[in-house]
């Protein structure tokens, strides 16, 4: 029985998609940058340097990292909700600009006027940071429409959470995306609790990958804590959309270690549950263990990467603390006035 169990386990392991050494190292670095950046953002919020809302991505790093690795940077569009810092970092935006936006400084990516929840970069094809729950599904569908209309071969990747998945506009977007066969990949980041209510209490059906069934949109549940699984699924979904087959839904089963926002004490779940995820499912610890086991890295090289990332984050924090606030004239820029 023991031999059979071992054989079964080996067979299961062999079915897991594998990344190259370069991909594993890239994924590790990107996820570590998000983690350390978010930890520093949390500290700065506690110090009163970041105002308003602040939603951290700690625990969910494998989702945006694997998906972005599977996409075409600079070509494919991405759009998400207000938990957006990690998305911008992995898409290649300057950490100093991201952090300065959090502190409301002129060097921020939205010149200090958007804050944590509203960041944007047309150059990198990142269309927000959107504060209205579920709005990014509609806007992401619009980006897909633009891609098809222009015939540029790009794909729109629209992220939203399990809470937003119950919004009516999401289903209107599904219908339009399929009706017009748009190149959109809808990413449902299911971190189980939305703003603070478990999916069992808020959703009649908890398999979000099937939410597009009535529109004939295929979907797939993915282990969002394993960057290999995310990358593999995203690669197939993006190719599906890019090849003219229409939209695809990926439900990423993930978990956030912090509350919904920095002001959320997260009393709706137990400390033991959070600890279990951290100890057994952490996406960064998983990839770190693989790098060492495969001989792709050593403890010394990983420590060097850690030091490099910490230096980048420290530089970003220093910049965001000392950069001047926007000039008062910025109150009148980027404003549309209708008579």
PDB file of C-alpha atoms in Angstrom, residues 269-276:
ATOM      1  CA  UNK A 269     -11.799  34.114   9.981  1.00  0.00           C
ATOM      2  CA  UNK A 270      -9.556  32.359  12.461  1.00  0.00           C
ATOM      3  CA  UNK A 271      -5.877  33.005  13.042  1.00  0.00           C
ATOM      4  CA  UNK A 272      -5.295  29.277  12.647  1.00  0.00           C
ATOM      5  CA  UNK A 273      -6.685  29.402   9.106  1.00  0.00           C
ATOM      6  CA  UNK A 274      -4.350  32.239   8.114  1.00  0.00           C
ATOM      7  CA  UNK A 275      -1.389  30.504   9.741  1.00  0.00           C
ATOM      8  CA  UNK A 276      -2.157  27.275   7.903  1.00  0.00           C
TER       9      UNK A 276
END
